[in-house]
GROMACS .gro file of C-alpha atoms in nm:
model
  507
    1MET     CA    1  13.455  11.623   9.957
    2PRO     CA    2  13.608  11.275   9.985
    3VAL     CA    3  13.491  11.059  10.271
    4THR     CA    4  13.746  10.900  10.498
    5VAL     CA    5  13.726  10.520  10.488
    6PHE     CA    6  13.846  10.345  10.801
    7ALA     CA    7  13.999  10.003  10.825
    8ALA     CA    8  13.872   9.814  11.127
    9PRO     CA    9  14.156   9.791  11.379
   10ALA     CA   10  14.241   9.450  11.525
   11HIS     CA   11  14.165   9.426  11.897
   12ALA     CA   12  14.143   9.131  12.125
   13ASP     CA   13  13.902   9.331  12.340
   14PRO     CA   14  13.544   9.346  12.194
   15ALA     CA   15  13.473   9.657  12.401
   16ALA     CA   16  13.767   9.833  12.242
   17GLU     CA   17  13.653   9.725  11.896
   18ALA     CA   18  13.306   9.861  11.964
   19ALA     CA   19  13.450  10.190  12.090
   20ASP     CA   20  13.663  10.223  11.775
   21LEU     CA   21  13.357  10.152  11.562
   22ARG     CA   22  13.154  10.423  11.737
   23ALA     CA   23  13.435  10.673  11.698
   24ASP     CA   24  13.469  10.598  11.329
   25LEU     CA   25  13.096  10.630  11.265
   26ASP     CA   26  13.093  10.962  11.453
   27THR     CA   27  13.370  11.085  11.226
   28LEU     CA   28  13.190  10.972  10.911
   29LEU     CA   29  12.866  11.137  11.017
   30ALA     CA   30  13.051  11.465  11.079
   31ASP     CA   31  13.101  11.494  10.702
   32PRO     CA   32  12.961  11.825  10.565
   33SER     CA   33  12.740  11.639  10.316
   34VAL     CA   34  12.534  11.497  10.604
   35ALA     CA   35  12.262  11.705  10.768
   36ASP     CA   36  12.009  11.546  11.005
   37SER     CA   37  12.051  11.172  11.054
   38GLY     CA   38  11.900  10.885  11.243
   39VAL     CA   39  12.144  10.594  11.268
   40VAL     CA   40  12.126  10.265  11.455
   41VAL     CA   41  12.351   9.959  11.438
   42LEU     CA   42  12.224   9.650  11.622
   43ASP     CA   43  12.345   9.300  11.697
   44PRO     CA   44  12.011   9.119  11.647
   45VAL     CA   45  12.117   8.813  11.844
   46THR     CA   46  12.230   8.982  12.164
   47GLY     CA   47  12.015   9.294  12.123
   48GLU     CA   48  12.323   9.511  12.182
   49GLU     CA   49  12.317   9.853  12.016
   50LEU     CA   50  12.664   9.911  11.877
   51TYR     CA   51  12.574  10.262  11.764
   52SER     CA   52  12.282  10.500  11.802
   53ARG     CA   53  12.223  10.859  11.691
   54ASP     CA   54  11.884  11.030  11.706
   55ALA     CA   55  11.732  10.683  11.699
   56ASP     CA   56  11.381  10.792  11.798
   57SER     CA   57  11.363  11.113  11.594
   58PRO     CA   58  11.110  11.110  11.309
   59PHE     CA   59  11.254  11.126  10.957
   60VAL     CA   60  11.113  11.117  10.604
   61PRO     CA   61  11.210  10.765  10.489
   62ALA     CA   62  11.187  10.782  10.109
   63SER     CA   63  11.183  10.423   9.980
   64ASN     CA   64  11.275  10.278  10.317
   65MET     CA   65  10.898  10.293  10.368
   66LYS     CA   66  10.878   9.996  10.130
   67LEU     CA   67  11.034   9.780  10.402
   68PHE     CA   68  10.719   9.823  10.612
   69THR     CA   69  10.489   9.764  10.314
   70ALA     CA   70  10.683   9.455  10.211
   71ALA     CA   71  10.678   9.299  10.557
   72ALA     CA   72  10.305   9.365  10.590
   73ALA     CA   73  10.233   9.215  10.247
   74LEU     CA   74  10.422   8.897  10.332
   75GLU     CA   75  10.251   8.877  10.671
   76VAL     CA   76   9.896   8.951  10.547
   77LEU     CA   77   9.891   8.809  10.194
   78GLY     CA   78  10.168   8.551  10.220
   79PRO     CA   79  10.449   8.466   9.979
   80ASP     CA   80  10.224   8.226   9.783
   81HIS     CA   81   9.958   8.491   9.715
   82THR     CA   82   9.865   8.546   9.351
   83PHE     CA   83   9.655   8.807   9.169
   84GLY     CA   84   9.388   8.719   8.915
   85THR     CA   85   9.247   8.885   8.604
   86GLU     CA   86   8.927   8.759   8.441
   87VAL     CA   87   8.724   8.808   8.126
   88VAL     CA   88   8.351   8.797   8.197
   89ILE     CA   89   8.061   8.780   7.952
   90PRO     CA   90   7.684   8.748   8.001
   91ALA     CA   91   7.589   8.390   8.076
   92HIS     CA   92   7.496   8.176   7.775
   93ARG     CA   93   7.400   7.818   7.711
   94GLY     CA   94   7.664   7.640   7.509
   95LYS     CA   95   7.928   7.828   7.316
   96PRO     CA   96   7.843   8.198   7.291
   97ARG     CA   97   7.899   8.323   6.935
   98THR     CA   98   7.760   8.671   6.987
   99VAL     CA   99   7.763   8.859   7.320
  100GLN     CA  100   7.637   9.198   7.420
  101ASP     CA  101   7.938   9.317   7.621
  102VAL     CA  102   8.264   9.178   7.749
  103TYR     CA  103   8.436   9.276   8.075
  104LEU     CA  104   8.807   9.268   8.152
  105VAL     CA  105   8.815   9.252   8.532
  106GLY     CA  106   9.131   9.345   8.720
  107GLY     CA  107   9.234   9.195   9.053
  108GLY     CA  108   9.533   9.409   9.143
  109ASP     CA  109   9.796   9.221   8.940
  110PRO     CA  110  10.115   9.433   8.921
  111THR     CA  111  10.264   9.205   8.654
  112LEU     CA  112   9.982   9.186   8.393
  113SER     CA  113  10.151   9.241   8.057
  114ALA     CA  114  10.032   9.318   7.707
  115ALA     CA  115  10.120   8.958   7.618
  116ASP     CA  116   9.896   8.834   7.902
  117ILE     CA  117   9.611   9.049   7.773
  118ASP     CA  118   9.665   8.908   7.425
  119ALA     CA  119   9.645   8.554   7.567
  120LEU     CA  120   9.317   8.641   7.739
  121ALA     CA  121   9.178   8.764   7.408
  122ALA     CA  122   9.289   8.443   7.238
  123ASP     CA  123   9.105   8.242   7.504
  124VAL     CA  124   8.789   8.446   7.445
  125ALA     CA  125   8.806   8.364   7.074
  126ALA     CA  126   8.875   7.998   7.152
  127ALA     CA  127   8.561   7.994   7.369
  128GLY     CA  128   8.359   8.062   7.053
  129VAL     CA  129   8.295   8.436   7.080
  130LYS     CA  130   8.291   8.596   6.734
  131VAL     CA  131   8.105   8.923   6.786
  132VAL     CA  132   8.072   9.174   7.070
  133LYS     CA  133   7.763   9.377   6.985
  134GLY     CA  134   7.825   9.630   7.258
  135ASP     CA  135   8.137   9.748   7.438
  136VAL     CA  136   8.454   9.623   7.595
  137TYR     CA  137   8.453   9.729   7.960
  138ALA     CA  138   8.766   9.768   8.171
  139ASP     CA  139   8.662   9.694   8.530
  140ASP     CA  140   8.916   9.809   8.790
  141THR     CA  141   8.676   9.837   9.082
  142TRP     CA  142   8.870   9.583   9.291
  143PHE     CA  143   9.044   9.902   9.410
  144ASP     CA  144   8.883  10.241   9.455
  145ASP     CA  145   8.925  10.519   9.198
  146GLU     CA  146   9.178  10.728   9.394
  147ARG     CA  147   9.472  10.721   9.153
  148LEU     CA  148   9.739  10.921   9.338
  149VAL     CA  149   9.821  10.987   9.702
  150ASP     CA  150   9.700  11.331   9.802
  151ASP     CA  151  10.040  11.486   9.875
  152TRP     CA  152  10.242  11.347   9.583
  153TRP     CA  153  10.390  11.628   9.377
  154PRO     CA  154  10.188  11.702   9.060
  155GLU     CA  155  10.507  11.779   8.866
  156ASP     CA  156  10.612  11.414   8.912
  157GLU     CA  157  10.302  11.273   8.743
  158PRO     CA  158  10.455  11.215   8.396
  159TYR     CA  159  10.727  10.991   8.538
  160ALA     CA  160  10.712  10.616   8.599
  161TYR     CA  161  10.777  10.648   8.972
  162SER     CA  162  10.450  10.845   9.009
  163ALA     CA  163  10.218  10.637   8.791
  164GLN     CA  164   9.846  10.621   8.866
  165ILE     CA  165   9.735  10.324   9.076
  166SER     CA  166   9.464  10.096   8.941
  167ALA     CA  167   9.350   9.738   8.998
  168LEU     CA  168   9.373   9.687   8.620
  169THR     CA  169   9.703   9.812   8.484
  170VAL     CA  170   9.952   9.703   8.221
  171ALA     CA  171  10.308   9.617   8.330
  172HIS     CA  172  10.593   9.715   8.099
  173GLY     CA  173  10.910   9.511   8.057
  174GLU     CA  174  11.075   9.251   8.277
  175ARG     CA  175  11.075   9.491   8.571
  176TYR     CA  176  10.699   9.539   8.552
  177ASP     CA  177  10.661   9.917   8.546
  178THR     CA  178  10.287   9.974   8.584
  179GLY     CA  179  10.071  10.248   8.435
  180VAL     CA  180  10.327  10.357   8.175
  181THR     CA  181  10.409  10.340   7.807
  182GLU     CA  182  10.746  10.354   7.636
  183VAL     CA  183  10.777  10.662   7.416
  184THR     CA  184  11.046  10.639   7.147
  185VAL     CA  185  11.169  10.948   6.962
  186THR     CA  186  11.372  10.901   6.644
  187ALA     CA  187  11.552  11.186   6.468
  188ALA     CA  188  11.454  11.268   6.110
  189ALA     CA  189  11.614  11.495   5.849
  190GLN     CA  190  11.749  11.825   5.978
  191GLY     CA  191  11.466  12.071   6.028
  192ALA     CA  192  11.196  11.802   6.024
  193ALA     CA  193  10.995  11.677   6.319
  194PRO     CA  194  11.130  11.355   6.468
  195THR     CA  195  10.906  11.051   6.460
  196VAL     CA  196  10.740  10.957   6.787
  197ASP     CA  197  10.616  10.607   6.875
  198LEU     CA  198  10.379  10.596   7.172
  199GLY     CA  199  10.441  10.225   7.230
  200ALA     CA  200  10.156  10.033   7.390
  201ALA     CA  201   9.954  10.356   7.420
  202GLU     CA  202   9.945  10.416   7.042
  203GLY     CA  203   9.581  10.490   6.970
  204TYR     CA  204   9.502  10.544   7.339
  205MET     CA  205   9.700  10.861   7.407
  206GLU     CA  206   9.713  11.179   7.201
  207LEU     CA  207  10.043  11.309   7.062
  208ASP     CA  208  10.148  11.674   7.040
  209ASN     CA  209  10.482  11.670   6.858
  210ARG     CA  210  10.644  12.013   6.872
  211ALA     CA  211  11.002  11.886   6.847
  212THR     CA  212  11.248  11.937   6.566
  213THR     CA  213  11.557  11.761   6.435
  214GLY     CA  214  11.871  11.970   6.472
  215ALA     CA  215  12.200  11.953   6.289
  216ALA     CA  216  12.420  11.648   6.341
  217GLY     CA  217  12.628  11.699   6.654
  218SER     CA  218  12.397  11.967   6.795
  219GLY     CA  219  12.270  11.959   7.149
  220ASN     CA  220  11.990  11.735   7.267
  221THR     CA  221  11.718  11.946   7.432
  222LEU     CA  222  11.437  11.694   7.394
  223VAL     CA  223  11.156  11.702   7.651
  224VAL     CA  224  10.886  11.433   7.669
  225ASP     CA  225  10.601  11.535   7.895
  226ARG     CA  226  10.245  11.442   7.988
  227PRO     CA  227  10.085  11.762   8.118
  228VAL     CA  228   9.884  11.714   8.437
  229GLY     CA  229   9.519  11.639   8.371
  230THR     CA  230   9.574  11.521   8.014
  231ASN     CA  231   9.629  11.197   7.831
  232THR     CA  232   9.858  11.364   7.580
  233ILE     CA  233  10.229  11.316   7.524
  234VAL     CA  234  10.392  11.650   7.441
  235VAL     CA  235  10.733  11.626   7.275
  236SER     CA  236  10.935  11.946   7.244
  237GLY     CA  237  11.294  12.063   7.201
  238SER     CA  238  11.550  11.937   6.953
  239VAL     CA  239  11.724  11.607   6.888
  240PRO     CA  240  12.040  11.596   6.670
  241GLN     CA  241  12.020  11.436   6.328
  242GLY     CA  242  12.170  11.087   6.329
  243ALA     CA  243  12.130  11.040   6.704
  244ALA     CA  244  12.022  10.700   6.833
  245PRO     CA  245  11.651  10.669   6.914
  246ILE     CA  246  11.560  10.796   7.260
  247ALA     CA  247  11.319  10.582   7.464
  248VAL     CA  248  11.162  10.699   7.791
  249LEU     CA  249  10.878  10.574   8.009
  250ARG     CA  250  10.585  10.809   8.061
  251THR     CA  251  10.268  10.754   8.260
  252VAL     CA  252   9.923  10.721   8.109
  253ASP     CA  253   9.601  10.870   8.238
  254GLU     CA  254   9.364  10.597   8.360
  255PRO     CA  255   9.572  10.277   8.332
  256ALA     CA  256   9.259  10.062   8.311
  257GLY     CA  257   9.164  10.247   7.994
  258LEU     CA  258   9.494  10.143   7.837
  259ALA     CA  259   9.435   9.781   7.942
  260GLY     CA  260   9.090   9.794   7.783
  261HIS     CA  261   9.233   9.947   7.466
  262LEU     CA  262   9.492   9.669   7.434
  263PHE     CA  263   9.228   9.403   7.505
  264GLU     CA  264   8.990   9.537   7.239
  265ARG     CA  265   9.271   9.548   6.985
  266ALA     CA  266   9.377   9.193   7.075
  267LEU     CA  267   9.020   9.068   7.038
  268GLU     CA  268   9.006   9.208   6.686
  269GLU     CA  269   9.342   9.049   6.603
  270HIS     CA  270   9.208   8.712   6.718
  271GLY     CA  271   8.901   8.740   6.499
  272VAL     CA  272   8.648   8.881   6.745
  273THR     CA  273   8.458   9.177   6.602
  274VAL     CA  274   8.385   9.455   6.852
  275ARG     CA  275   8.105   9.680   6.728
  276GLY     CA  276   8.111   9.918   7.019
  277GLY     CA  277   8.399  10.093   7.192
  278VAL     CA  278   8.608  10.071   7.507
  279GLU     CA  279   8.467  10.198   7.835
  280GLN     CA  280   8.556  10.179   8.202
  281GLY     CA  281   8.282  10.019   8.405
  282GLU     CA  282   8.188   9.757   8.661
  283VAL     CA  283   8.025   9.425   8.591
  284PRO     CA  284   7.660   9.488   8.684
  285ASP     CA  285   7.556   9.320   9.008
  286ASP     CA  286   7.239   9.180   8.853
  287LEU     CA  287   7.408   9.038   8.543
  288ARG     CA  288   7.436   8.660   8.523
  289THR     CA  289   7.790   8.605   8.405
  290ARG     CA  290   8.033   8.348   8.283
  291VAL     CA  291   8.414   8.360   8.305
  292VAL     CA  292   8.554   8.276   7.962
  293ALA     CA  293   8.923   8.353   8.028
  294ASP     CA  294   9.145   8.410   8.327
  295HIS     CA  295   9.507   8.482   8.408
  296THR     CA  296   9.697   8.425   8.733
  297SER     CA  297  10.004   8.625   8.827
  298PRO     CA  298  10.332   8.485   8.956
  299ASP     CA  299  10.324   8.442   9.332
  300LEU     CA  300  10.421   8.725   9.561
  301ALA     CA  301  10.761   8.572   9.634
  302GLU     CA  302  10.853   8.608   9.266
  303ILE     CA  303  10.699   8.956   9.234
  304PHE     CA  304  10.906   9.069   9.533
  305VAL     CA  305  11.228   9.053   9.331
  306PRO     CA  306  11.147   9.340   9.090
  307TYR     CA  307  10.948   9.517   9.361
  308MET     CA  308  11.232   9.540   9.611
  309LYS     CA  309  11.539   9.517   9.389
  310PHE     CA  310  11.423   9.811   9.178
  311SER     CA  311  11.210   9.994   9.436
  312ASN     CA  312  10.888   9.987   9.236
  313ASN     CA  313  10.649  10.251   9.369
  314GLY     CA  314  10.350  10.121   9.176
  315HIS     CA  315  10.391   9.774   9.325
  316ALA     CA  316  10.409   9.919   9.676
  317GLU     CA  317  10.085  10.110   9.640
  318MET     CA  318   9.904   9.816   9.479
  319LEU     CA  319  10.016   9.603   9.771
  320VAL     CA  320   9.878   9.855  10.020
  321LYS     CA  321   9.538   9.849   9.851
  322SER     CA  322   9.551   9.469   9.826
  323ILE     CA  323   9.618   9.455  10.201
  324GLY     CA  324   9.312   9.677  10.251
  325ARG     CA  325   9.109   9.436  10.040
  326GLU     CA  326   9.232   9.139  10.243
  327THR     CA  327   9.186   9.291  10.588
  328ALA     CA  328   8.881   9.515  10.542
  329ASP     CA  329   8.738   9.422  10.200
  330GLN     CA  330   8.825   9.775  10.087
  331GLY     CA  331   9.083   9.838   9.817
  332THR     CA  332   9.174  10.181   9.949
  333TRP     CA  333   9.480  10.353  10.086
  334ALA     CA  334   9.293  10.426  10.409
  335ALA     CA  335   9.214  10.059  10.476
  336GLY     CA  336   9.552   9.943  10.351
  337ARG     CA  337   9.748  10.178  10.575
  338VAL     CA  338   9.564  10.044  10.877
  339GLY     CA  339   9.637   9.689  10.763
  340VAL     CA  340  10.005   9.766  10.714
  341GLU     CA  341  10.042   9.925  11.057
  342GLU     CA  342   9.859   9.641  11.232
  343ALA     CA  343  10.070   9.378  11.056
  344VAL     CA  344  10.396   9.554  11.140
  345ALA     CA  345  10.291   9.603  11.503
  346GLY     CA  346  10.201   9.235  11.513
  347LEU     CA  347  10.564   9.156  11.430
  348GLY     CA  348  10.664   9.332  11.751
  349VAL     CA  349  10.768   9.666  11.601
  350ASP     CA  350  10.692   9.984  11.795
  351THR     CA  351  10.503  10.191  11.537
  352SER     CA  352  10.441  10.490  11.763
  353GLY     CA  353  10.703  10.694  11.576
  354VAL     CA  354  10.593  10.580  11.229
  355VAL     CA  355  10.349  10.769  11.004
  356PHE     CA  356  10.208  10.552  10.725
  357HIS     CA  357  10.077  10.781  10.448
  358ASP     CA  358  10.162  10.570  10.146
  359GLY     CA  359  10.334  10.242  10.072
  360SER     CA  360  10.624  10.352   9.856
  361GLY     CA  361  10.778  10.643  10.043
  362LEU     CA  362  10.703  10.898   9.773
  363SER     CA  363  10.491  11.090  10.024
  364ARG     CA  364  10.672  11.348  10.233
  365THR     CA  365  10.418  11.295  10.508
  366ASP     CA  366  10.563  10.951  10.585
  367ARG     CA  367  10.780  10.931  10.896
  368VAL     CA  368  10.999  10.658  11.045
  369THR     CA  369  11.256  10.635  11.318
  370ALA     CA  370  11.585  10.453  11.279
  371ASN     CA  371  11.487  10.241  11.579
  372ALA     CA  372  11.161  10.134  11.413
  373VAL     CA  373  11.342  10.039  11.093
  374VAL     CA  374  11.599   9.833  11.283
  375ASP     CA  375  11.328   9.669  11.494
  376LEU     CA  376  11.149   9.570  11.173
  377LEU     CA  377  11.466   9.432  11.015
  378ALA     CA  378  11.546   9.234  11.327
  379SER     CA  379  11.193   9.101  11.378
  380THR     CA  380  11.162   8.969  11.021
  381ARG     CA  381  11.444   8.723  11.089
  382ASP     CA  382  11.197   8.511  11.288
  383ALA     CA  383  10.924   8.509  11.023
  384ASP     CA  384  10.873   8.199  10.811
  385TRP     CA  385  10.880   8.420  10.501
  386TYR     CA  386  11.218   8.571  10.589
  387PRO     CA  387  11.404   8.392  10.303
  388VAL     CA  388  11.173   8.561  10.049
  389TRP     CA  389  11.222   8.898  10.214
  390ALA     CA  390  11.600   8.867  10.242
  391SER     CA  391  11.655   8.744   9.886
  392ALA     CA  392  11.452   9.035   9.745
  393LEU     CA  393  11.675   9.305   9.897
  394PRO     CA  394  11.944   9.466   9.678
  395VAL     CA  395  12.297   9.332   9.728
  396ALA     CA  396  12.589   9.575   9.736
  397GLY     CA  397  12.827   9.574   9.441
  398ILE     CA  398  12.671   9.285   9.245
  399GLU     CA  399  12.642   9.386   8.879
  400ASP     CA  400  12.346   9.165   8.785
  401PRO     CA  401  12.051   9.405   8.829
  402PHE     CA  402  11.821   9.126   8.946
  403THR     CA  403  12.063   9.062   9.232
  404GLY     CA  404  12.230   9.395   9.295
  405GLY     CA  405  11.922   9.603   9.223
  406THR     CA  406  11.962   9.964   9.332
  407LEU     CA  407  12.293   9.874   9.505
  408ARG     CA  408  12.456   9.718   9.199
  409ALA     CA  409  12.689  10.014   9.143
  410ARG     CA  410  12.760  10.094   9.508
  411MET     CA  411  13.040   9.962   9.730
  412VAL     CA  412  13.196   9.774   9.439
  413GLY     CA  413  13.535   9.628   9.535
  414THR     CA  414  13.490   9.686   9.908
  415ALA     CA  415  13.436   9.460  10.206
  416ALA     CA  416  13.063   9.529  10.170
  417GLN     CA  417  13.040   9.381   9.820
  418GLY     CA  418  12.812   9.077   9.830
  419THR     CA  419  12.790   9.114  10.208
  420VAL     CA  420  12.555   9.408  10.262
  421THR     CA  421  12.191   9.361  10.160
  422ALA     CA  422  11.984   9.671  10.210
  423LYS     CA  423  11.697   9.890  10.095
  424THR     CA  424  11.789  10.226   9.949
  425GLY     CA  425  11.581  10.542   9.956
  426THR     CA  426  11.642  10.862   9.764
  427MET     CA  427  11.443  11.180   9.709
  428SER     CA  428  11.558  11.538   9.694
  429GLY     CA  429  11.682  11.618  10.044
  430VAL     CA  430  11.618  11.261  10.165
  431SER     CA  431  11.841  10.955  10.153
  432ALA     CA  432  11.838  10.625  10.339
  433LEU     CA  433  12.009  10.289  10.352
  434SER     CA  434  11.887  10.017  10.586
  435GLY     CA  435  11.951   9.645  10.595
  436TYR     CA  436  12.181   9.364  10.699
  437VAL     CA  437  12.553   9.294  10.712
  438ALA     CA  438  12.612   8.920  10.698
  439ALA     CA  439  12.876   8.764  10.919
  440PRO     CA  440  13.163   8.578  10.754
  441GLY     CA  441  13.044   8.232  10.660
  442GLY     CA  442  12.686   8.353  10.637
  443GLY     CA  443  12.604   8.353  11.008
  444ASP     CA  444  12.430   8.620  11.211
  445GLY     CA  445  12.570   8.964  11.152
  446LEU     CA  446  12.444   9.317  11.206
  447VAL     CA  447  12.127   9.513  11.134
  448PHE     CA  448  12.155   9.883  11.056
  449SER     CA  449  11.954  10.186  10.949
  450ILE     CA  450  12.082  10.519  10.816
  451VAL     CA  451  11.820  10.784  10.738
  452ASN     CA  452  11.946  11.125  10.622
  453ASN     CA  453  11.720  11.429  10.586
  454ASP     CA  454  11.752  11.796  10.491
  455HIS     CA  455  12.081  11.786  10.301
  456THR     CA  456  12.088  12.063  10.041
  457GLY     CA  457  12.356  11.917   9.815
  458PRO     CA  458  12.390  11.570   9.664
  459ALA     CA  459  12.270  11.277   9.871
  460PRO     CA  460  12.535  11.159  10.120
  461LEU     CA  461  12.569  10.822   9.951
  462ALA     CA  462  12.946  10.812  10.003
  463VAL     CA  463  12.894  10.843  10.378
  464GLN     CA  464  12.631  10.568  10.378
  465ASN     CA  465  12.862  10.346  10.175
  466ALA     CA  466  13.154  10.411  10.407
  467ILE     CA  467  12.943  10.323  10.711
  468ALA     CA  468  12.828   9.999  10.552
  469VAL     CA  469  13.185   9.911  10.454
  470ARG     CA  470  13.306   9.986  10.807
  471LEU     CA  471  13.039   9.755  10.950
  472ALA     CA  472  13.143   9.479  10.711
  473GLU     CA  473  13.507   9.522  10.814
  474HIS     CA  474  13.404   9.522  11.180
  475LEU     CA  475  13.267   9.172  11.125
  476GLY     CA  476  13.591   9.061  10.959
  477HIS     CA  477  13.513   9.097  10.589
  478THR     CA  478  13.779   9.221  10.349
  479ALA     CA  479  13.759   9.358   9.995
  480PRO     CA  480  13.752   9.100   9.714
  481VAL     CA  481  14.098   9.028   9.578
  482GLY     CA  482  14.184   9.204   9.253
  483THR     CA  483  13.904   9.461   9.260
  484LEU     CA  484  13.913   9.839   9.265
  485ALA     CA  485  13.705   9.994   9.538
  486GLN     CA  486  13.429  10.222   9.413
  487GLY     CA  487  13.263  10.347   9.724
  488ALA     CA  488  12.988  10.562   9.575
  489ARG     CA  489  12.945  10.487   9.206
  490VAL     CA  490  12.585  10.596   9.150
  491GLN     CA  491  12.380  10.730   8.864
  492GLU     CA  492  12.210  11.066   8.876
  493ASN     CA  493  11.843  11.103   8.787
  494PRO     CA  494  11.833  11.210   8.421
  495GLU     CA  495  11.490  11.364   8.437
  496SER     CA  496  11.378  11.504   8.769
  497GLY     CA  497  11.489  11.637   9.102
  498GLU     CA  498  11.247  11.391   9.264
  499LEU     CA  499  11.442  11.067   9.286
  500GLU     CA  500  11.175  10.827   9.412
  501CYS     CA  501  11.216  10.616   9.191
  502SER     CA  502  11.269  10.533   8.824
  503TRP     CA  503  11.449  10.211   8.730
  504GLU     CA  504  11.774  10.388   8.655
  505LEU     CA  505  11.810  10.542   8.999
  506THR     CA  506  11.931  10.447   9.342
  507CYS     CA  507  11.596  10.456   9.519
   0.00000   0.00000   0.00000
């Protein structure tokens, strides 16, 4: 059903303008696609609520929970915070040619890449190490060994948005997906099995290829799965002969094991012979050690761009455990949740209606109120790290994914384009959009939160878009000249009913 889009009427009387705005938002929220909703629109300078509906009712937030995690991370860790990874060997005098074991020690870096691991191996070789008599150990004990939040859906585990959380994990691509590998399936001759490349996990994961190549022009029924409790990629279905290769991200079991596998392979490539194998284990407390290589991540301000623009669940959960490490010396969800809540409360936000169960919003136990979200958005404006926070939010209608993020295809050609910066949130039955509407000229504007729950059809994105556009028009913005309005151009999840949150989705 199309959503009515209102043009802001011109009034000399601000009270009349506000009344028209409230009436228009009431009409938009009466759309049949909308079920239960908490909505607040606030002037953060005057404190005036221009609109409020069920503002203190608890709602599942989806990825709007990342707003709380992000604010807490900036408050507790700081925008200059970095994450370290080290290579540790038993202490030696002079250059160690032969060592018993070598330890790759993770420090919660969400951006550690295969190239970074290769550079660490090169530094080990440059330090003089030629032989590892024993094993390569992957040490991820900076965090605990709880890999998934207790109420995440098991059927989501193969997908990147539900990757296992570890203090030693490999980030894929420029958007830093953690705990995954890229699986590429290439059609063969008709009737033959397609070829499957397991990417970085080649040699670490098992492959069960049950797929076949169908006739040219036939349907694509390919399924790439990692059954729960396994470290096996199962490929089934059919891919048409002559089709372009199909690449998907799939999670690995025990991300630290993959990091250790890549490190061992890189050592060998740099001329270091490893006689043992790859294990997961902690540097012994009684072992005298020497650091022979180290890597430092980009600072948190830089990491925040892929984290917030693309709604990275893995980053959110690693930040929660890092907050726990900073505040309680415990890299756990339990300690991190307490740290997040205390930091948010310290910003002046009433957290009495908020339930912090994870950092990403994938948990359906999380709860927020629209008032709490708006209070958070308003309070961050006074923080010294606000520029980092604001620049990391997706921007409506801006095509560049590192600017537009999950809003790059929404509100294109409307008054909200380039004006609305907001965090999205999408799961089955849950949708949210909360953020800022800048005033013309870049001055103070409006803060808003829209949290929709319990819709049974598609997410009410068109209604959210229309509300954001109406707020932009209320402030005096107009659509860019020569553009065609596209109020709700969004992509559907190609793989799962759970939309929280692969890189291709509005999350």
